[in-house]
Short mmCIF file of C-alpha atoms in Angstrom, two decimals:
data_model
loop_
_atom_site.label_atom_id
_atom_site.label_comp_id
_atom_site.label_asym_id
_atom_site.label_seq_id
_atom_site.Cartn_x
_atom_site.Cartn_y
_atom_site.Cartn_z
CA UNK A 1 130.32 123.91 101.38
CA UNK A 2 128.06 125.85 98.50
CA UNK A 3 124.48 125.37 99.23
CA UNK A 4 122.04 125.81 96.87
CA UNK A 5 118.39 126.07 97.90
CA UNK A 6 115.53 125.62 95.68
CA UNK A 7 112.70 127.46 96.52
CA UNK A 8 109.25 128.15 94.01
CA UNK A 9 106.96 130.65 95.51
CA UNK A 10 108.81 132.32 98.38
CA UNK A 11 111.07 135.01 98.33
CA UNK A 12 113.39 133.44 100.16
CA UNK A 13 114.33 131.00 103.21
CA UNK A 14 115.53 132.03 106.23
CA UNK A 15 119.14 131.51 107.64
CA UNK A 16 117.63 129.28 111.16
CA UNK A 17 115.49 126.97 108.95
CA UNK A 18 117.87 126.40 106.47
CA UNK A 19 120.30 125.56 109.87
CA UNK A 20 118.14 123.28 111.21
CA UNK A 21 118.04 121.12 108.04
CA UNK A 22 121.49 120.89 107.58
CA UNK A 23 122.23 120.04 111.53
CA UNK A 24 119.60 117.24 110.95
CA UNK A 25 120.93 116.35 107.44
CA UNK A 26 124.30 115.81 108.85
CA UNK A 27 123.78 114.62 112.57
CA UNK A 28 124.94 117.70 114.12
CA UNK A 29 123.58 120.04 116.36
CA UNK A 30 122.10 123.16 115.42
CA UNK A 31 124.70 125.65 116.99
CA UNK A 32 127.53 124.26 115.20
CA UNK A 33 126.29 124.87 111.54
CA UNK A 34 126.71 128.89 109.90
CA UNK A 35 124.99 129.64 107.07
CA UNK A 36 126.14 133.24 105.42
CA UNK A 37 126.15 134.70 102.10
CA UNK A 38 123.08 133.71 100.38
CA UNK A 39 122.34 135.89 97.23
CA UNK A 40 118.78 135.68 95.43
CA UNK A 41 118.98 134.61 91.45
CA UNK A 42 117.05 137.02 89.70
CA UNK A 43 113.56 135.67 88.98
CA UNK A 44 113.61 133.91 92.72
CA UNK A 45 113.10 130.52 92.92
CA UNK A 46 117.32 129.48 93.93
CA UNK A 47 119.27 130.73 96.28
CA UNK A 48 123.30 130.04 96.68
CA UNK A 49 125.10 130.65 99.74
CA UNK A 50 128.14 128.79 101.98
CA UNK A 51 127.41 126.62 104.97
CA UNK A 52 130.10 125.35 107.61
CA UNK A 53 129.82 122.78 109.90
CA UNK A 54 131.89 122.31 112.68
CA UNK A 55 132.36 119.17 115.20
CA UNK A 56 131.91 121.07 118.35
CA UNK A 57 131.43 124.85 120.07
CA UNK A 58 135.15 125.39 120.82
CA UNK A 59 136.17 124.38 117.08
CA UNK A 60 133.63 127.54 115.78
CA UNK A 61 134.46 129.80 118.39
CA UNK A 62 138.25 129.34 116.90
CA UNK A 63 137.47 129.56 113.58
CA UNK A 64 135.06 131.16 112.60
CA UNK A 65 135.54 135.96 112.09
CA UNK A 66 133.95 137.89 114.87
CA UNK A 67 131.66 139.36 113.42
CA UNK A 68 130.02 136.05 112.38
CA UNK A 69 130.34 135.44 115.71
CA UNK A 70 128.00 138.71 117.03
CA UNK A 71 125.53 137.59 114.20
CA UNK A 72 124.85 134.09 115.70
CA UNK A 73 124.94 135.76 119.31
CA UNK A 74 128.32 134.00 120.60
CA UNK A 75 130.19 137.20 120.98
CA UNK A 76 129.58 140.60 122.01
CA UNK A 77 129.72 142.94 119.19
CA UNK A 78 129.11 146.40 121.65
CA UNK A 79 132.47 149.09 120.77
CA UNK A 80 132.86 152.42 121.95
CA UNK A 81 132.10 155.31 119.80
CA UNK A 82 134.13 156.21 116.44
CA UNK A 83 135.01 159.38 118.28
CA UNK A 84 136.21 158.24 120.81
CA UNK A 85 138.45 155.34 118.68
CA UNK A 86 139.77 158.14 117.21
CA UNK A 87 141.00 160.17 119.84
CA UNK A 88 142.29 157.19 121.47
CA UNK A 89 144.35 156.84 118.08
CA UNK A 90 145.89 160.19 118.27
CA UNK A 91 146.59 159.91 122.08
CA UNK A 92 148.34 156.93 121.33
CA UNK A 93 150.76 158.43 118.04
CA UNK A 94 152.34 160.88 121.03
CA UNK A 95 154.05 157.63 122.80
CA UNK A 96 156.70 154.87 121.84
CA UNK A 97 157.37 151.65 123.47
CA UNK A 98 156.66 151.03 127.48
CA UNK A 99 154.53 154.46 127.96
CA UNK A 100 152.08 153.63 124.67
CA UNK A 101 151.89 149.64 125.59
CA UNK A 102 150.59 151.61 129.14
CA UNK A 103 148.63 153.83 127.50
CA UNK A 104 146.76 150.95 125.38
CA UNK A 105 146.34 149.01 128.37
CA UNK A 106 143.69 151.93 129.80
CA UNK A 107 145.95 153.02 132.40
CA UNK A 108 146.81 156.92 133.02
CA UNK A 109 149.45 158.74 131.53
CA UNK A 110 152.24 161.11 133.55
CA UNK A 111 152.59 164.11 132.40
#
């Protein structure tokens, strides 16, 4: 849903308080509501931004992109360097088929 937020005086509000209104609007519990992409209208005062509720954990976990995910803390967001992504990459271009899905998988390569 679009969610617009009135707000005279403040700068802005923040993403938690603005969850735990709508989970008590609604009769849901706080972990199942996101709230992203709020933008500012110049002059302050409103705020517009989406807001998804979902009927239980499993439902969001499905759903929702990872990397809303690592912002509300329900999945690790840790990766290994760009480096070594990137050498990983060009390790893998040298293979086809059986020997590349091994070489994905993490084990070692014959030479």
């Amino acid at each position: 849903m679009v969610l617009d937020v009135l707000h005279p005086g403040q700068a802005n509000v923040s993403k938690k308080d603005l969850e735990s209104k709508l989970a008590k609007l609604y009769k849901s519990d706080e972990s199942n509501v996101i709230v992203f992409g709020f933008r500012t209208q110049f002059g302050g005062g409103k705020s517009t931004g989406f807001a998804l509720i979902y009927d239980n954990l499993e439902a969001l976990k499905k759903f929702e992109p990872k990397y809303r995910l690592v912002r509300q803390g329900l999945a690790d967001g840790t990766r290994t360097s760009r480096k070594q992504r990137k050498e990983k990459k060009n390790r893998m271009k040298k293979f086809r088929g059986i020997k590349k899905a091994k070489l994905a998988s993490g084990d070692k390569k014959k030479k």
